[in-house]
Coordinates of C-alpha atoms and ligand atoms in Angstrom, one line a residue:
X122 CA -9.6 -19.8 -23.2
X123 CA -8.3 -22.5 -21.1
X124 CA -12.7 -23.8 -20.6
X125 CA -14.9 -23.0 -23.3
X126 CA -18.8 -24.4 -22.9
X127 CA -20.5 -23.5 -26.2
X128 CA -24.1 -23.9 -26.0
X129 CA -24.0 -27.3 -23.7
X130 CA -27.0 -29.0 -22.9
X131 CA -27.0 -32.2 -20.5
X132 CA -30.4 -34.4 -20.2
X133 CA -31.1 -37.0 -18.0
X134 CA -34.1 -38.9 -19.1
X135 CA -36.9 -36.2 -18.7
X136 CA -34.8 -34.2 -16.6
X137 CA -32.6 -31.1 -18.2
X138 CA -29.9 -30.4 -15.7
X139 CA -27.7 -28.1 -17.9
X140 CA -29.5 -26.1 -20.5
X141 CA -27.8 -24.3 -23.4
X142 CA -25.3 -22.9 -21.3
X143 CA -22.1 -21.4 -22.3
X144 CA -19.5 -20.0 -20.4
X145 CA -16.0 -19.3 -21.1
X146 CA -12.8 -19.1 -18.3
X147 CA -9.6 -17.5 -19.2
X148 CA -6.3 -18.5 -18.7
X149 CA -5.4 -17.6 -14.8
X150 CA -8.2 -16.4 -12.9
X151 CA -10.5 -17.9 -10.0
X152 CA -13.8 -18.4 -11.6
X153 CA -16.8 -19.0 -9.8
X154 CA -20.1 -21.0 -10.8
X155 CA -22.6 -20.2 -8.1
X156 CA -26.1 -21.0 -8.2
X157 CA -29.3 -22.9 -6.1
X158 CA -29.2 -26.5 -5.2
X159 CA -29.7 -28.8 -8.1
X160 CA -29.0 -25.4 -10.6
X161 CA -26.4 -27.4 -12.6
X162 CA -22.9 -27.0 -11.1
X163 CA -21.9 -29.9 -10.9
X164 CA -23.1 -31.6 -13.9
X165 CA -21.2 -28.7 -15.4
X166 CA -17.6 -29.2 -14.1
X167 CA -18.5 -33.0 -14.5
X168 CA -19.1 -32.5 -18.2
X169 CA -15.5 -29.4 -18.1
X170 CA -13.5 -32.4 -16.7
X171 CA -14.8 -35.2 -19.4
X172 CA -16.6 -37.6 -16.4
X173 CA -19.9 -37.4 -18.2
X174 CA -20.6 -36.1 -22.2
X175 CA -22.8 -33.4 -22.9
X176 CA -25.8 -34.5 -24.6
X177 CA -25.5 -31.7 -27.1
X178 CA -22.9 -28.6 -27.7
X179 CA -18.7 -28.8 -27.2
X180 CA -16.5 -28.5 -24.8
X181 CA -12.8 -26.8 -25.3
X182 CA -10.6 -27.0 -22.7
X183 CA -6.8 -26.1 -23.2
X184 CA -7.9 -25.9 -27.0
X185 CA -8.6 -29.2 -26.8
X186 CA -12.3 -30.9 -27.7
X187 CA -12.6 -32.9 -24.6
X188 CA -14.9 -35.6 -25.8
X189 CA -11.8 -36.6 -28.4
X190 CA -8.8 -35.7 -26.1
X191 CA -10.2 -36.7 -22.5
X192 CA -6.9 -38.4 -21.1
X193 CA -4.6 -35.8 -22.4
X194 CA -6.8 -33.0 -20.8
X195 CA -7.2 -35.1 -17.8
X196 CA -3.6 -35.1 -17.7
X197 CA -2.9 -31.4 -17.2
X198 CA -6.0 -30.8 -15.1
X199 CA -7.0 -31.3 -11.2
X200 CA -10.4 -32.0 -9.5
X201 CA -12.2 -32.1 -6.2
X202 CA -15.5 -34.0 -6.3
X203 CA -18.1 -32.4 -3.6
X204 CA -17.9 -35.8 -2.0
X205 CA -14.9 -36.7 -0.8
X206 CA -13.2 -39.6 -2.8
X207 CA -10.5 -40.9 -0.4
X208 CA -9.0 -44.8 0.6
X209 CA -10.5 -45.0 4.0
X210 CA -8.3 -47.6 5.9
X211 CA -5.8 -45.9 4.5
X212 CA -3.7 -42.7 5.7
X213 CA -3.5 -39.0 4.2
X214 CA 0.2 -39.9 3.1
X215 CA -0.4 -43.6 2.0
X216 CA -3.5 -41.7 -0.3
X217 CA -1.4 -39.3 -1.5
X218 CA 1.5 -42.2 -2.3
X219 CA -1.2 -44.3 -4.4
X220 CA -2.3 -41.3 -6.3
X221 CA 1.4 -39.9 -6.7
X222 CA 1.8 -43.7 -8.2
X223 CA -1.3 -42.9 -10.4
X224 CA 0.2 -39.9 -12.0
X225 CA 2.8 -42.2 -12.5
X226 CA 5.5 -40.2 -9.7
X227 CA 8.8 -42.6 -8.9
X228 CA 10.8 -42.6 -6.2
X229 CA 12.6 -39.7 -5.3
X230 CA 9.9 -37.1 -6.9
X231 CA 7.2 -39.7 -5.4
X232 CA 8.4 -39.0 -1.6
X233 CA 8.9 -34.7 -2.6
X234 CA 5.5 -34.3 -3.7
X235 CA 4.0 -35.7 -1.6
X236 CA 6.0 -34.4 1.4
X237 CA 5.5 -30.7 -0.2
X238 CA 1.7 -31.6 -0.6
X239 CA 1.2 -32.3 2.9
X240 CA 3.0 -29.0 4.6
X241 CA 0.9 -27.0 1.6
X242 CA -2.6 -28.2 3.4
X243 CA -0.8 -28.3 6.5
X244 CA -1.6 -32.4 6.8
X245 CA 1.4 -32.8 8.8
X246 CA 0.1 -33.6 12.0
X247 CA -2.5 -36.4 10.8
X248 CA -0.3 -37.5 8.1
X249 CA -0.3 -41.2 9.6
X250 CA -3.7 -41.5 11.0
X251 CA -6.1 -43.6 9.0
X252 CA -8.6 -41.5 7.1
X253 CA -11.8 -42.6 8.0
X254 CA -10.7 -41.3 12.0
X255 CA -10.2 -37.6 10.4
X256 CA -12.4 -34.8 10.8
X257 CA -14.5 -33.4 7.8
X258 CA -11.9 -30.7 7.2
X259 CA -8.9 -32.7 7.3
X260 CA -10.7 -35.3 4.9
X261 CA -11.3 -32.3 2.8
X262 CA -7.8 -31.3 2.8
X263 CA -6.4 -34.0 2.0
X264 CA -9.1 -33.9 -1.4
X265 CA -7.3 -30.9 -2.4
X266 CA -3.8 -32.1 -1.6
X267 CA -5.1 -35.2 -4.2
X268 CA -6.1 -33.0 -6.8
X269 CA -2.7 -31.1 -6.6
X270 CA -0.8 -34.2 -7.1
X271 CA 0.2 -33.3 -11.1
X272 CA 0.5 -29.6 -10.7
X273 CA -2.4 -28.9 -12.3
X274 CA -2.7 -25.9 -15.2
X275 CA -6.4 -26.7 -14.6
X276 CA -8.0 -27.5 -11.0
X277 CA -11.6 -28.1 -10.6
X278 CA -13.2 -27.5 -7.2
X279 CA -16.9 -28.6 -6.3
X280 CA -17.6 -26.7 -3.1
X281 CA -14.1 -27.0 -1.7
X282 CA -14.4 -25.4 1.7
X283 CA -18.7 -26.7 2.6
X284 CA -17.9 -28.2 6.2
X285 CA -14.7 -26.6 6.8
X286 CA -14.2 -24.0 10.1
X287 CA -13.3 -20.4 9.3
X288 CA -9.9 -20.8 9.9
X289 CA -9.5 -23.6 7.2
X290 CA -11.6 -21.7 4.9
X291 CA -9.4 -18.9 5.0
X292 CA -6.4 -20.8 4.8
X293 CA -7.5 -22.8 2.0
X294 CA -8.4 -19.5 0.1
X295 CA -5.0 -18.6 0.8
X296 CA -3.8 -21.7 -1.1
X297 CA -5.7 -21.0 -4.2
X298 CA -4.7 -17.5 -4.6
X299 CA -0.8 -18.8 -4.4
X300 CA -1.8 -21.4 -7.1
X301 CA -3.5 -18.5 -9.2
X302 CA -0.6 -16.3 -8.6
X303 CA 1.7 -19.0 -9.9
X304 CA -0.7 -18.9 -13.2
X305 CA -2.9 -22.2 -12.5
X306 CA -6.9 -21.4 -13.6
X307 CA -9.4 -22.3 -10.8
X308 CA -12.4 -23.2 -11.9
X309 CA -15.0 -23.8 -8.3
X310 CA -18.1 -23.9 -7.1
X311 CA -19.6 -22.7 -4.2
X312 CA -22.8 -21.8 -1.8
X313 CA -20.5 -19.1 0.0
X314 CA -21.3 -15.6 -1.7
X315 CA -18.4 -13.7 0.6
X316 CA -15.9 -16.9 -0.5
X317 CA -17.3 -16.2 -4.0
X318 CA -16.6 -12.3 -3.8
X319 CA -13.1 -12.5 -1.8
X320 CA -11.8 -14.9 -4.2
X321 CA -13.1 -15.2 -7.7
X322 CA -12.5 -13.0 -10.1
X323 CA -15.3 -13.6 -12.5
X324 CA -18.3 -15.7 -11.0
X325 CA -21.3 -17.0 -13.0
X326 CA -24.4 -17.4 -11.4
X327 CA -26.8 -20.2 -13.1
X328 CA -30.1 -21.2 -12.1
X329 CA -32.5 -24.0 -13.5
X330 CA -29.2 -24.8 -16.4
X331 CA -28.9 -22.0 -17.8
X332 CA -25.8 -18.9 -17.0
X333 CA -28.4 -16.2 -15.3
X334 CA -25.6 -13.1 -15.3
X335 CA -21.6 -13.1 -15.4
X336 CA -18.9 -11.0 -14.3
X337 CA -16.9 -9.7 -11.6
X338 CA -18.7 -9.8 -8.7
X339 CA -18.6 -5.4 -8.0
X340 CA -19.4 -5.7 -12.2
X341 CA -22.2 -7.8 -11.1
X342 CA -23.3 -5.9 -7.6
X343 CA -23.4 -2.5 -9.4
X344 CA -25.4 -3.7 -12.1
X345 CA -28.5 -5.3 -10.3
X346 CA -28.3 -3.1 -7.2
X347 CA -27.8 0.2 -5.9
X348 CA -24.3 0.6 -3.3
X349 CA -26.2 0.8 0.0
X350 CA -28.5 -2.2 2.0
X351 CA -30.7 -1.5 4.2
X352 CA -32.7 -4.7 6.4
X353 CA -35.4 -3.4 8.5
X354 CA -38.0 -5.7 10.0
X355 CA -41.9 -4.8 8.1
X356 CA -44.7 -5.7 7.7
X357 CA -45.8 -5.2 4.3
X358 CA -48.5 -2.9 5.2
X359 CA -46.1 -0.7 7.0
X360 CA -43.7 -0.8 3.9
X361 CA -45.5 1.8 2.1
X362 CA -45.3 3.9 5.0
X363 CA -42.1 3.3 5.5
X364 CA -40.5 4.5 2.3
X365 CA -43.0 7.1 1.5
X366 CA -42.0 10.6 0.1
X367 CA -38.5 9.1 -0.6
X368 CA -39.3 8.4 -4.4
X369 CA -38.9 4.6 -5.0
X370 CA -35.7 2.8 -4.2
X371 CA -33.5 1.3 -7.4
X372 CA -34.4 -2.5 -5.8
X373 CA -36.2 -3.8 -2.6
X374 CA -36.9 -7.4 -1.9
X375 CA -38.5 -8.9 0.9
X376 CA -38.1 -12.2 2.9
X377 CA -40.3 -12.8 5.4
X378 CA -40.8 -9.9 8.0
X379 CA -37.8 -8.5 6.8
X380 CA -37.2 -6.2 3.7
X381 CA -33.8 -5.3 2.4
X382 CA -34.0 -2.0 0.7
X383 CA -31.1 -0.9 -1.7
X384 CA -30.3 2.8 -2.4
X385 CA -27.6 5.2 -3.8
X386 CA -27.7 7.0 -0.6
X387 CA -29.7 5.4 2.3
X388 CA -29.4 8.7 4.5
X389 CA -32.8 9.8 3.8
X390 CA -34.4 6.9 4.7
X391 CA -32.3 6.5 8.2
X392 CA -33.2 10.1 8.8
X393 CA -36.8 9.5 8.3
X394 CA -37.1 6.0 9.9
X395 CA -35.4 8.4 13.5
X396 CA -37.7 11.0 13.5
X397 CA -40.9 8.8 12.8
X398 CA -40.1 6.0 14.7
X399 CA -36.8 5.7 16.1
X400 CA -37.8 2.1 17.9
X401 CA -37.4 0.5 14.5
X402 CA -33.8 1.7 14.5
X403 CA -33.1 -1.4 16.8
X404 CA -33.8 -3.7 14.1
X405 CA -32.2 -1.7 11.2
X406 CA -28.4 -2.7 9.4
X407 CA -26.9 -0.6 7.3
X408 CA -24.5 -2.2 4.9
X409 CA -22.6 -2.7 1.6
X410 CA -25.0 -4.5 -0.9
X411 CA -23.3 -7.9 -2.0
X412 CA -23.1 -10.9 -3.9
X413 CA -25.4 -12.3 -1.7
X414 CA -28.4 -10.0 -2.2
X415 CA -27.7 -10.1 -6.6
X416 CA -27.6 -14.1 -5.9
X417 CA -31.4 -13.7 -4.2
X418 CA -32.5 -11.0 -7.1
X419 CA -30.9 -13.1 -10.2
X420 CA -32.0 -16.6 -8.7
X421 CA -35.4 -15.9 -7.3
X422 CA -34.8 -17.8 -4.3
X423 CA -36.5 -14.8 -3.0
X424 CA -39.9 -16.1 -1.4
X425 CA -41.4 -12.3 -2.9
X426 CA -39.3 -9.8 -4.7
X427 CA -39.9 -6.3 -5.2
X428 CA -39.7 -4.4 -8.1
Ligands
ATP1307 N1 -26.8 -38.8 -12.7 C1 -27.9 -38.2 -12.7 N2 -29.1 -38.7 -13.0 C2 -30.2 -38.0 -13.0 N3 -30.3 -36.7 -12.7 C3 -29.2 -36.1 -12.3 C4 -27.9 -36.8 -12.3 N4 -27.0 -35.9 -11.9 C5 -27.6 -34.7 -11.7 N5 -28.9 -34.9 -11.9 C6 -29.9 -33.8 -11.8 O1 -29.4 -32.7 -12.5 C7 -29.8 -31.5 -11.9 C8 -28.5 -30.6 -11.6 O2 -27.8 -31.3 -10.6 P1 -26.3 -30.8 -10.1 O3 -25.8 -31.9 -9.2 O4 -25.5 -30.5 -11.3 O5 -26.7 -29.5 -9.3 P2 -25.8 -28.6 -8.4 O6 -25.9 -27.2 -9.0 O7 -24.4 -29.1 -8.3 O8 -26.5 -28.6 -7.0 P3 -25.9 -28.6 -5.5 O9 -25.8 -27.2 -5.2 O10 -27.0 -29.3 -4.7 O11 -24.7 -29.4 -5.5 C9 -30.5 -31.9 -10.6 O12 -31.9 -31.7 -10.9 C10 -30.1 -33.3 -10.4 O13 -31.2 -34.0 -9.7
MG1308 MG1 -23.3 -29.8 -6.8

């Protein structure tokens, strides 16, 4: 396993922000930690990368026990906080110079990387503009283009692409597949359920400190849901109504006026919903259930869930 987080508990004060968890990552795959605000993510991947101890249980990564091995773990790995860390009056390439220097780069690797770095997140046309004048994305960029710097085996991502337009998002996924590909472990966290099921390959979601479910996200869609969505504005009264004589549904959940109703085969319903009142058809999607709705189930964020 290139992470393995046996049983890790972090308290602050009164406050348990990562209880008992465990959670193990692979060598080479994209793995996902998804879960509510203040659920523990970050703590986690703060604890993975040795910036803060666990207050009880270990911590492997590479092999290696990272409370006794920090800087030579450090060493091999790569990390984007969710806040930005970046020299402000300075540019993308002088950052990327002092943190080349850091890793302890010399001239002429020094100038390569950090050339290479900036075509790879396609810096190249703000290169030389000081930092604090860049947009969110390009400051978030140039975060990733930091953590590249050592050619990570390991490279930890808190929310990478929060704030970034659709066509950076997509590029930046991009990126991490070719880093995947070329057999680095990505270890991220994210709010984005599609980002989550396009790119990771195994995805935990946690809630309140603790690991909830695991798995490949279709693993983890098949499991907690039937194939087929359907959203169709309700009222709850009209629920019953609604879905009577078509023998209960594997999952519905409601938020709202809405309800989302999953089912192996959703042509019964549709059929019914036309001939009794076709109106509602207006308000009605059909679609694949996804990350999104087990997210809602597993977490509870849910304001009521069905059965
Ligand atoms: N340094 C700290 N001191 C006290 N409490 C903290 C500290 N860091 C985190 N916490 C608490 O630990 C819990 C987990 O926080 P964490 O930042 O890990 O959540 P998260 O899953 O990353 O949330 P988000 O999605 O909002 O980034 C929260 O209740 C938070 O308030
Ligand atoms: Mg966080």
């Amino acid at each position: 396993m290139i992470v393995d987080v046996e049983n890790v508990s972090k308290r602050f004060g009164a406050r348990t922000a990562v209880d008992r968890l465990t959670l193990q990552v692979p060598p080479g795959i994209c793995f996902g930690l998804l879960g509510p605000n203040g659920a523990g993510k970050t703590t986690t991947m703060r604890m993975v990368y040795g910036a803060t101890r666990p207050t009880s249980g270990a911590i492997r990564v590479f092999g290696l026990d990272i409370s006794k091995n920090a800087r030579a773990v450090r060493a091999r790995l790569g990390v984007t906080l969710q806040q930005n860390v970046l020299i402000e009056a300075l540019t993308p390439e002088e950052n990327l110079r002092v943190f080349g220097r850091y890793h302890l780069l010399r001239e002429p690797q020094l100038s390569q990387r950090v050339g290479e770095l900036i075509e790879l997140l396609e810096l190249a046309s703000h290169a030389k503009v000081p930092v604090k004048q860049l947009s969110g994305g390009f400051q978030r960029r140039l975060a990733i283009a930091l953590s590249l710097m050592n050619r990570p085996e390991l490279l930890i991502l808190d929310e990478p692409t929060t704030g970034l337009d659709p066509a950076v998002r997509l590029a930046l996924w991009g990126r991490i597949r070719e880093l995947r590909a070329a057999g680095a472990t990505v270890m991220l966290s994210t709010h984005y359920m599609d980002e989550a099921e396009r790119l990771c390959d195994r995805v935990a979601i946690i809630s309140a400190g603790r690991v909830v479910d695991h798995g490949p996200p279709a693993e983890l869609i098949a499991r907690h849901l039937a194939p087929e969505a359907v959203e169709i504005d309700c009222s709850p009264e009209e629920e019953a109504l609604l879905l009577a004589g078509l023998g209960a549904p594997r999952h519905r959940m409601r938020v709202g006026g809405r309800i989302m109703v999953y089912l192996d085969n959703a042509a019964p319903l549709i059929d019914q919903i036309r001939r009794r009142e076709p109106e509602r058809l207006h308000s009605l999607v059909i679609r694949p259930a996804n990350l999104e709705d087990v997210f809602l189930k597993l977490t509870g964020t849910m304001l009521e869930a069905g059965t």
